[in-house]
Amino acid sequence: MNKLTYSYRGPLPLGSVVAHYCGAAGLTTYKEGPTWLLVGEEQATQYSLAVYENGTLQATFTGSLTNEGRLHIGGQLLRLLRTHQGLAPLGDWGTLVGVRPTKLFHKLWDQLGSAEAAIERLRTQYEVTEPKLALLAQVAGLQRPYVAPSADSDRLVSVYGGIPFCQTHCTYCSFPYGLLQDYKRVPQFVEAFVADSEHLQSLLATYHLQLATLYVGGGTPTSLGEADFETVTTALAKLLAYSRTAKALEFTVEAGRPDSVTPYKLQTMARQGVSRISINPQSMQDSILKAIGRGHTAQAIKDLYEYVRLHTPFQVNMDFIAGLPYQQEVHMIENMDYVCQAMPENVTIHTLALKRGSPLYEGVGREAMPEEKAVQAMVAYCKERLEAAGYVPYYVYRQQYMTSQTENIGYTLPGHECEYNIRIMEERQSILSVGPGSSSKWMRAPEYRQLQQHMPKDVSVYIDTLDTLLGKRSQLCKQFWEG
Ligand SMILES: C[S@@+](CC[C@H](N)C(=O)[O-])C[C@H]1O[C@@H](n2cnc3c(N)ncnc32)[C@H](O)[C@@H]1O
Ligand code: SF4
């Protein structure tokens, strides 16, 4: 039995708060004999939460019947769980849990009227430490023009296209789809994707929507063959006719793996108006790339980047992960040496998360994962190097189920931030989506998240039920924009 498991019984509102705090302490749910049993109760004037460890009552926490009361209980629970794990009662993020800390920052900014007041609230109520407060203030300040409430933003949307294929499965990734070469119905997928995109185009016209940004991710969109890649990007590029300005719109395509990119696919993207691509090294050592199943070399990254700089107008993002099997601090120094010489417009530093469903989670290379302290040092080193080279952080998110106090940070050279990444992270603009596994979210101030639709992850289910899915999307648009 896993030591870090819990089970909750009790009212739902308290349960969802408990789930967040247990996640922040690295606990996962487990029904059969969990280490921690948590029993919640809604009484006349308060909630109570009884906390049992292996059947022995450790504490009972109480809080008022409000969100604040629930958060108070959550904070107490986090302290107890961390202490029992031999950790300091609170880490750098205090009692602030959840994957999007800047989302709360913006909400507090709206409610309290200033960034300073938001900082003060996070300091006193959530006990967030000064370095994290400084990071949040910097990121939220840069994001604010995109997320401040405004009257004319209701019909401004972003679009996400999801291509559900890769050529190999990286060991750390919980990618839920099949490999391209194993899937027998790629032509039907392409047909369905185009129909999905055309349907979305008709919705943009019907509801007089304006496009803010366009983003194609996956999987690996460039894993498609050249003709199929051209067909899907051409279908999506038609949406650019609904751009909010006459200026070229931000249009990103993830071309993460150099082994999936050809000059023809790059020319196709340039023709279709793509403005930004992602080329993702993860780490720049062949032995590590091989161990994580990437199927490309560090030299292939360098060659592709050079080619892109010479032959295309694209802005470039590069993703890295700290904490990969066999990775040491010296490797991260090499990675940052390369980045600071290449100077892509955006760099994203992730901390490795053990994701259920990934080969790593099942044990492949797990014994070679570096210690948490070494990972923290790598993340800190990246921050130092990137900031010294002129990069600034522009979005930040945390992983669920991580006891470590690191976070994932997107850095940008000033003025080159990816607007879509801010939009998806802060959830203040409707994002409509095309493709299996993608999600549409209809959002409006002041509550923001109002309606949502998730496309099925199974590509065949997506193909076979597309008509019903598109009918549902039409209905949700009508409900949202015609009330
Ligand atoms: C959804 S993935 C898609 C990127 C693209 N397919 C590629 O591999 O180049 C986006 C990024 O998330 C990061 N990532 C994926 N799985 C991760 C994990 N388990 N822990 C930390 N970062 C992860 C990687 O840096 C990856 O480039
Ligand atoms: S990291 Fe990217 S290329 Fe690797 S399996 Fe995940 S989505 Fe595919």
CSV table of C-alpha atoms in Angstrom, one decimal, residues 26-416:
chain,number,residue,atom,x,y,z
A,26,GLY,CA,1.5,14.7,-2.4
A,27,LEU,CA,-1.4,12.4,-1.4
A,28,THR,CA,-3.6,10.5,-3.9
A,29,THR,CA,-7.0,9.0,-3.2
A,30,TYR,CA,-7.2,5.4,-2.3
A,31,LYS,CA,-10.4,3.7,-1.2
A,32,GLU,CA,-9.1,0.4,0.2
A,33,GLY,CA,-7.3,1.0,3.5
A,34,PRO,CA,-5.7,4.4,2.9
A,35,THR,CA,-3.1,5.8,5.3
A,36,TRP,CA,-5.3,8.9,6.0
A,37,LEU,CA,-9.0,8.8,6.5
A,38,LEU,CA,-10.7,12.2,6.5
A,39,VAL,CA,-14.3,12.5,7.8
A,40,GLY,CA,-16.0,15.8,7.2
A,41,GLU,CA,-19.3,17.0,8.7
A,42,GLU,CA,-21.5,20.0,8.1
A,43,GLN,CA,-22.9,21.1,11.5
A,44,ALA,CA,-25.3,23.9,12.4
A,45,THR,CA,-22.8,26.7,12.3
A,46,GLN,CA,-19.5,25.1,11.2
A,47,TYR,CA,-17.7,22.4,9.3
A,48,SER,CA,-15.6,19.8,11.1
A,49,LEU,CA,-12.9,17.5,9.7
A,50,ALA,CA,-11.7,14.5,11.7
A,51,VAL,CA,-8.3,13.3,10.6
A,52,TYR,CA,-7.3,9.6,11.2
A,53,GLU,CA,-3.9,8.2,10.5
A,54,ASN,CA,-4.1,4.4,10.2
A,55,GLY,CA,-7.3,4.4,12.3
A,56,THR,CA,-6.0,6.7,15.0
A,57,LEU,CA,-7.6,10.1,15.4
A,58,GLN,CA,-4.8,12.8,15.0
A,59,ALA,CA,-6.9,16.0,15.0
A,60,THR,CA,-10.2,17.6,14.4
A,61,PHE,CA,-10.3,20.9,12.6
A,62,THR,CA,-13.3,23.3,12.4
A,63,GLY,CA,-14.1,26.2,10.2
A,64,SER,CA,-17.1,28.4,9.4
A,65,LEU,CA,-19.7,27.4,6.7
A,66,THR,CA,-18.0,29.6,4.2
A,67,ASN,CA,-15.3,29.3,1.6
A,68,GLU,CA,-12.9,31.0,4.1
A,69,GLY,CA,-13.9,28.4,6.7
A,70,ARG,CA,-13.1,25.6,4.3
A,71,LEU,CA,-9.8,27.1,3.3
A,72,HIS,CA,-8.9,27.4,7.0
A,73,ILE,CA,-9.5,23.7,7.5
A,74,GLY,CA,-7.5,23.0,4.4
A,75,GLY,CA,-4.5,25.0,5.7
A,76,GLN,CA,-4.6,23.2,9.1
A,77,LEU,CA,-4.7,19.8,7.3
A,78,LEU,CA,-1.8,20.7,5.1
A,79,ARG,CA,0.3,21.6,8.1
A,80,LEU,CA,-0.5,18.3,9.8
A,81,LEU,CA,0.2,16.2,6.7
A,82,ARG,CA,3.5,17.9,6.0
A,83,THR,CA,4.6,17.6,9.6
A,84,HIS,CA,3.9,13.9,9.6
A,85,GLN,CA,6.1,13.6,6.4
A,86,GLY,CA,9.0,15.2,8.3
A,87,LEU,CA,8.7,18.5,6.3
A,88,ALA,CA,8.4,22.0,7.6
A,89,PRO,CA,4.7,22.8,8.5
A,90,LEU,CA,4.5,25.0,5.4
A,91,GLY,CA,6.6,25.4,2.3
A,92,ASP,CA,7.4,28.5,0.2
A,93,TRP,CA,3.8,28.7,-1.1
A,94,GLY,CA,2.3,28.7,2.4
A,95,THR,CA,-1.2,27.4,2.4
A,96,LEU,CA,-1.7,28.5,-1.3
A,97,VAL,CA,-2.6,25.3,-3.3
A,98,GLY,CA,-3.9,24.8,-6.8
A,99,VAL,CA,-2.1,24.8,-10.1
A,100,ARG,CA,-2.7,28.4,-11.0
A,101,PRO,CA,-1.5,30.8,-8.3
A,102,THR,CA,-1.7,33.9,-10.5
A,103,LYS,CA,-5.4,33.2,-11.1
A,104,LEU,CA,-6.0,33.8,-7.4
A,105,PHE,CA,-3.7,36.8,-7.6
A,106,HIS,CA,-5.8,38.4,-10.4
A,107,LYS,CA,-9.0,37.7,-8.5
A,108,LEU,CA,-7.7,39.3,-5.4
A,109,TRP,CA,-6.5,42.3,-7.5
A,110,ASP,CA,-10.0,42.7,-8.9
A,111,GLN,CA,-11.6,42.4,-5.4
A,112,LEU,CA,-9.2,44.5,-3.5
A,113,GLY,CA,-8.3,47.1,-6.1
A,114,SER,CA,-4.5,46.9,-6.4
A,115,ALA,CA,-1.6,44.5,-6.8
A,116,GLU,CA,-0.2,45.7,-3.5
A,117,ALA,CA,-3.4,44.7,-1.7
A,118,ALA,CA,-3.4,41.3,-3.4
A,119,ILE,CA,0.2,40.7,-2.2
A,120,GLU,CA,-0.7,41.7,1.3
A,121,ARG,CA,-3.6,39.3,1.4
A,122,LEU,CA,-1.4,36.4,0.1
A,123,ARG,CA,1.2,37.3,2.7
A,124,THR,CA,-1.1,37.4,5.7
A,125,GLN,CA,-3.9,34.9,4.9
A,126,TYR,CA,-1.9,32.4,2.9
A,127,GLU,CA,1.5,32.8,4.3
A,128,VAL,CA,3.2,32.9,0.9
A,129,THR,CA,6.9,33.6,1.3
A,130,GLU,CA,8.6,36.8,-0.1
A,131,PRO,CA,10.4,35.2,-3.1
A,132,LYS,CA,7.1,33.6,-4.3
A,133,LEU,CA,5.2,36.8,-3.7
A,134,ALA,CA,7.8,38.7,-5.8
A,135,LEU,CA,7.5,36.1,-8.6
A,136,LEU,CA,3.7,36.3,-8.6
A,137,ALA,CA,3.7,40.1,-8.6
A,138,GLN,CA,6.1,40.2,-11.5
A,139,VAL,CA,4.1,37.7,-13.6
A,140,ALA,CA,0.7,39.1,-12.7
A,141,GLY,CA,1.9,42.7,-13.6
A,142,LEU,CA,3.0,41.5,-17.0
A,143,GLN,CA,-0.2,39.6,-17.6
A,144,ARG,CA,-2.6,42.3,-16.4
A,145,PRO,CA,-3.3,44.0,-19.7
A,146,TYR,CA,-4.5,40.6,-21.0
A,147,VAL,CA,-6.7,39.7,-18.0
A,148,ALA,CA,-8.1,43.0,-16.5
A,149,PRO,CA,-11.9,42.9,-16.8
A,150,SER,CA,-13.0,44.9,-19.8
A,151,ALA,CA,-16.4,45.4,-21.4
A,152,ASP,CA,-15.5,44.6,-25.0
A,153,SER,CA,-13.9,41.2,-24.4
A,154,ASP,CA,-17.0,39.0,-24.4
A,155,ARG,CA,-16.8,38.0,-28.1
A,156,LEU,CA,-13.0,37.8,-28.2
A,157,VAL,CA,-12.0,34.1,-28.3
A,158,SER,CA,-8.9,32.0,-28.7
A,159,VAL,CA,-8.8,28.7,-30.6
A,160,TYR,CA,-6.9,25.5,-29.7
A,161,GLY,CA,-6.4,22.7,-32.2
A,162,GLY,CA,-5.3,19.4,-30.7
A,163,ILE,CA,-3.5,16.8,-32.9
A,164,PRO,CA,-3.5,13.5,-30.9
A,165,PHE,CA,-0.4,11.7,-32.3
A,166,CYS,CA,3.2,11.2,-31.5
A,167,GLN,CA,5.8,9.0,-33.1
A,168,THR,CA,7.2,7.6,-29.9
A,169,HIS,CA,6.1,7.8,-26.3
A,170,CYS,CA,8.4,9.8,-24.0
A,171,THR,CA,8.8,8.0,-20.8
A,172,TYR,CA,7.7,10.9,-18.5
A,173,CYS,CA,4.6,11.8,-20.5
A,174,SER,CA,1.0,10.6,-19.8
A,175,PHE,CA,0.0,11.3,-23.4
A,176,PRO,CA,-3.2,9.3,-23.7
A,177,TYR,CA,-3.3,8.7,-27.4
A,178,GLY,CA,-1.8,6.0,-29.7
A,179,LEU,CA,1.2,6.4,-31.9
A,180,LEU,CA,0.6,7.8,-35.4
A,181,GLN,CA,2.1,4.7,-37.1
A,182,ASP,CA,-0.2,2.4,-35.1
A,183,TYR,CA,-3.4,4.2,-35.9
A,184,LYS,CA,-5.3,2.8,-38.9
A,185,ARG,CA,-7.8,5.6,-39.5
A,186,VAL,CA,-5.6,8.7,-40.0
A,187,PRO,CA,-7.5,9.8,-43.2
A,188,GLN,CA,-10.8,9.7,-41.3
A,189,PHE,CA,-9.2,11.7,-38.5
A,190,VAL,CA,-8.0,14.4,-40.9
A,191,GLU,CA,-11.5,14.5,-42.5
A,192,ALA,CA,-13.2,14.8,-39.1
A,193,PHE,CA,-10.7,17.5,-37.9
A,194,VAL,CA,-11.4,19.6,-41.0
A,195,ALA,CA,-15.2,19.3,-40.5
A,196,ASP,CA,-14.7,20.3,-36.9
A,197,SER,CA,-12.7,23.3,-37.9
A,198,GLU,CA,-15.2,24.3,-40.6
A,199,HIS,CA,-18.0,24.0,-38.0
A,200,LEU,CA,-16.1,26.3,-35.7
A,201,GLN,CA,-15.6,28.8,-38.5
A,202,SER,CA,-19.3,29.0,-39.0
A,203,LEU,CA,-19.8,29.6,-35.2
A,204,LEU,CA,-17.3,32.5,-35.4
A,205,ALA,CA,-19.4,34.0,-38.2
A,206,THR,CA,-22.8,33.4,-36.6
A,207,TYR,CA,-21.9,34.9,-33.2
A,208,HIS,CA,-19.7,37.7,-34.6
A,209,LEU,CA,-16.7,36.5,-32.7
A,210,GLN,CA,-13.2,37.8,-33.0
A,211,LEU,CA,-10.1,35.6,-32.8
A,212,ALA,CA,-7.4,36.7,-30.3
A,213,THR,CA,-4.9,33.8,-30.8
A,214,LEU,CA,-4.6,30.5,-32.4
A,215,TYR,CA,-2.6,27.5,-31.0
A,216,VAL,CA,-2.0,24.0,-32.3
A,217,GLY,CA,-0.7,21.5,-29.8
A,218,GLY,CA,-1.0,17.8,-29.1
A,219,GLY,CA,0.7,15.3,-29.0
A,220,THR,CA,3.0,16.4,-31.8
A,221,PRO,CA,1.1,18.2,-34.6
A,222,THR,CA,4.2,17.8,-36.9
A,223,SER,CA,4.1,14.1,-36.5
A,224,LEU,CA,1.4,14.0,-39.3
A,225,GLY,CA,2.7,13.3,-42.8
A,226,GLU,CA,3.3,16.4,-45.0
A,227,ALA,CA,0.0,16.3,-46.9
A,228,ASP,CA,-2.1,15.7,-43.8
A,229,PHE,CA,-0.2,18.4,-41.9
A,230,GLU,CA,-0.9,20.8,-44.7
A,231,THR,CA,-4.6,19.9,-44.8
A,232,VAL,CA,-5.2,20.5,-41.0
A,233,THR,CA,-3.1,23.7,-40.8
A,234,THR,CA,-4.9,25.0,-43.9
A,235,ALA,CA,-8.3,24.3,-42.3
A,236,LEU,CA,-7.3,26.1,-39.1
A,237,ALA,CA,-5.6,29.0,-40.9
A,238,LYS,CA,-9.1,29.9,-42.4
A,239,LEU,CA,-10.0,31.1,-38.9
A,240,LEU,CA,-7.5,33.9,-39.2
A,241,ALA,CA,-10.1,35.8,-41.3
A,242,TYR,CA,-11.8,36.5,-38.0
A,243,SER,CA,-8.7,38.1,-36.4
A,244,ARG,CA,-9.4,41.0,-34.0
A,245,THR,CA,-6.9,43.2,-35.8
A,246,ALA,CA,-5.5,43.6,-39.3
A,247,LYS,CA,-2.1,42.9,-37.8
A,248,ALA,CA,-0.7,39.4,-38.1
A,249,LEU,CA,-2.2,37.3,-35.3
A,250,GLU,CA,-0.3,35.1,-32.9
A,251,PHE,CA,-0.5,31.6,-34.4
A,252,THR,CA,1.5,28.9,-32.6
A,253,VAL,CA,2.2,25.4,-33.8
A,254,GLU,CA,4.1,22.9,-31.6
A,255,ALA,CA,6.9,21.4,-33.6
A,256,GLY,CA,8.5,20.0,-30.5
A,257,ARG,CA,10.4,17.1,-31.9
A,258,PRO,CA,12.9,17.8,-34.6
A,259,ASP,CA,12.5,14.2,-35.9
A,260,SER,CA,9.0,15.2,-36.9
A,261,VAL,CA,9.8,18.4,-38.8
A,262,THR,CA,10.6,18.7,-42.5
A,263,PRO,CA,11.5,21.8,-44.6
A,264,TYR,CA,8.1,21.3,-46.4
A,265,LYS,CA,6.2,21.4,-43.1
A,266,LEU,CA,8.0,24.6,-42.1
A,267,GLN,CA,7.2,26.2,-45.5
A,268,THR,CA,3.6,25.1,-45.1
A,269,MET,CA,3.5,26.9,-41.7
A,270,ALA,CA,5.0,30.0,-43.1
A,271,ARG,CA,2.5,30.1,-45.9
A,272,GLN,CA,-0.4,29.6,-43.5
A,273,GLY,CA,0.6,32.6,-41.3
A,274,VAL,CA,2.1,30.7,-38.4
A,275,SER,CA,4.1,33.2,-36.2
A,276,ARG,CA,5.5,31.0,-33.4
A,277,ILE,CA,6.7,27.4,-33.0
A,278,SER,CA,7.9,25.3,-30.2
A,279,ILE,CA,11.1,23.2,-30.5
A,280,ASN,CA,11.6,21.3,-27.4
A,281,PRO,CA,15.0,20.0,-26.3
A,282,GLN,CA,13.8,18.9,-22.8
A,283,SER,CA,17.6,18.4,-22.1
A,284,MET,CA,20.6,18.7,-24.4
A,285,GLN,CA,22.4,15.4,-23.7
A,286,ASP,CA,22.0,12.4,-26.1
A,287,SER,CA,22.2,9.9,-23.3
A,288,ILE,CA,19.3,11.5,-21.5
A,289,LEU,CA,17.3,12.0,-24.6
A,290,LYS,CA,17.7,8.3,-25.4
A,291,ALA,CA,16.8,7.3,-21.8
A,292,ILE,CA,13.5,9.2,-22.0
A,293,GLY,CA,12.5,7.9,-25.4
A,294,ARG,CA,12.8,11.1,-27.4
A,295,GLY,CA,14.2,9.6,-30.6
A,296,HIS,CA,16.2,12.7,-31.5
A,297,THR,CA,19.7,14.1,-30.7
A,298,ALA,CA,20.8,17.4,-29.2
A,299,GLN,CA,22.4,18.2,-32.5
A,300,ALA,CA,19.1,17.8,-34.3
A,301,ILE,CA,17.6,20.5,-32.0
A,302,LYS,CA,20.5,22.8,-32.9
A,303,ASP,CA,20.2,22.1,-36.6
A,304,LEU,CA,16.5,22.7,-36.7
A,305,TYR,CA,16.7,25.9,-34.7
A,306,GLU,CA,19.4,27.2,-37.0
A,307,TYR,CA,17.3,26.3,-40.0
A,308,VAL,CA,14.3,28.0,-38.6
A,309,ARG,CA,16.2,31.2,-37.8
A,310,LEU,CA,17.6,31.3,-41.4
A,311,HIS,CA,14.6,30.4,-43.4
A,312,THR,CA,11.4,31.4,-41.4
A,313,PRO,CA,10.1,34.4,-39.6
A,314,PHE,CA,8.9,32.3,-36.6
A,315,GLN,CA,9.4,33.2,-32.9
A,316,VAL,CA,10.6,30.1,-31.1
A,317,ASN,CA,9.8,28.6,-27.7
A,318,MET,CA,11.9,25.9,-26.1
A,319,ASP,CA,10.7,23.5,-23.4
A,320,PHE,CA,13.1,22.0,-20.8
A,321,ILE,CA,12.4,19.6,-17.9
A,322,ALA,CA,14.4,19.6,-14.6
A,323,GLY,CA,14.5,16.3,-12.9
A,324,LEU,CA,14.7,13.9,-15.8
A,325,PRO,CA,16.3,10.4,-15.1
A,326,TYR,CA,20.2,10.7,-15.2
A,327,GLN,CA,20.1,14.5,-15.3
A,328,GLN,CA,22.6,16.3,-13.1
A,329,GLU,CA,23.2,20.0,-12.4
A,330,VAL,CA,26.1,20.0,-14.8
A,331,HIS,CA,23.6,19.0,-17.6
A,332,MET,CA,21.4,22.0,-16.7
A,333,ILE,CA,24.4,24.3,-17.0
A,334,GLU,CA,25.0,22.9,-20.5
A,335,ASN,CA,21.3,23.4,-21.3
A,336,MET,CA,21.4,27.0,-20.2
A,337,ASP,CA,24.7,27.7,-22.0
A,338,TYR,CA,23.0,26.6,-25.2
A,339,VAL,CA,19.8,28.7,-24.5
A,340,CYS,CA,21.7,31.8,-23.6
A,341,GLN,CA,23.7,31.5,-26.9
A,342,ALA,CA,20.6,30.6,-29.1
A,343,MET,CA,18.3,33.1,-27.4
A,344,PRO,CA,14.8,31.8,-28.4
A,345,GLU,CA,12.1,34.3,-27.6
A,346,ASN,CA,10.5,32.0,-25.0
A,347,VAL,CA,11.9,29.3,-22.7
A,348,THR,CA,9.7,27.1,-20.5
A,349,ILE,CA,11.3,25.3,-17.5
A,350,HIS,CA,9.2,22.4,-16.2
A,351,THR,CA,9.9,20.4,-13.1
A,352,LEU,CA,9.4,16.7,-13.8
A,353,ALA,CA,6.1,15.4,-12.5
A,354,LEU,CA,5.5,11.7,-12.1
A,355,LYS,CA,2.3,11.3,-14.1
A,356,ARG,CA,0.1,8.2,-13.8
A,357,GLY,CA,0.0,6.4,-17.1
A,358,SER,CA,3.5,7.4,-18.0
A,359,PRO,CA,6.2,4.6,-18.5
A,360,LEU,CA,8.3,6.5,-15.9
A,361,TYR,CA,5.5,6.1,-13.3
A,362,GLU,CA,5.4,2.4,-14.1
A,363,GLY,CA,9.1,2.3,-13.2
A,364,VAL,CA,11.0,2.9,-16.5
A,365,GLY,CA,14.1,4.8,-15.4
A,366,ARG,CA,12.6,5.8,-12.1
A,367,GLU,CA,15.6,4.7,-10.1
A,368,ALA,CA,17.7,7.2,-12.0
A,369,MET,CA,15.6,10.3,-11.1
A,370,PRO,CA,17.7,13.0,-9.3
A,371,GLU,CA,17.0,13.9,-5.7
A,372,GLU,CA,14.5,16.7,-5.0
A,373,LYS,CA,17.3,19.0,-3.7
A,374,ALA,CA,19.3,18.7,-7.0
A,375,VAL,CA,16.1,19.4,-9.0
A,376,GLN,CA,15.4,22.5,-6.9
A,377,ALA,CA,19.0,23.7,-7.5
A,378,MET,CA,18.5,23.1,-11.3
A,379,VAL,CA,15.3,25.2,-11.3
A,380,ALA,CA,16.9,28.0,-9.3
A,381,TYR,CA,20.0,27.9,-11.6
A,382,CYS,CA,17.7,28.3,-14.7
A,383,LYS,CA,16.0,31.3,-13.2
A,384,GLU,CA,19.3,33.0,-12.4
A,385,ARG,CA,20.8,32.3,-15.8
A,386,LEU,CA,17.7,33.2,-17.8
A,387,GLU,CA,17.1,36.4,-15.9
A,388,ALA,CA,20.7,37.4,-16.3
A,389,ALA,CA,20.3,36.9,-20.1
A,390,GLY,CA,17.3,39.3,-20.1
A,391,TYR,CA,14.4,36.9,-19.9
A,392,VAL,CA,11.4,37.6,-17.6
A,393,PRO,CA,8.8,35.2,-16.2
A,394,TYR,CA,5.4,35.6,-17.8
A,395,TYR,CA,3.4,32.6,-16.6
A,396,VAL,CA,3.7,30.2,-13.8
A,397,TYR,CA,1.8,27.1,-12.8
A,398,ARG,CA,2.3,24.3,-10.2
A,399,GLN,CA,1.7,20.6,-10.6
A,400,GLN,CA,-0.8,18.7,-8.6
A,401,TYR,CA,0.5,15.9,-6.4
A,402,MET,CA,3.9,17.4,-5.8
A,403,THR,CA,5.4,18.0,-2.3
A,404,SER,CA,8.3,19.9,-3.8
A,405,GLN,CA,7.9,23.7,-3.8
A,406,THR,CA,9.0,24.3,-7.4
A,407,GLU,CA,6.8,25.4,-10.2
A,408,ASN,CA,6.8,25.5,-13.9
A,409,ILE,CA,7.7,28.9,-15.3
A,410,GLY,CA,7.4,30.3,-18.8
A,411,TYR,CA,10.1,33.0,-19.6
A,412,THR,CA,10.1,35.5,-22.4
A,413,LEU,CA,12.3,38.1,-23.8
A,414,PRO,CA,10.5,41.4,-23.1
A,415,GLY,CA,7.7,42.0,-25.5
A,416,HIS,CA,7.5,38.5,-26.9
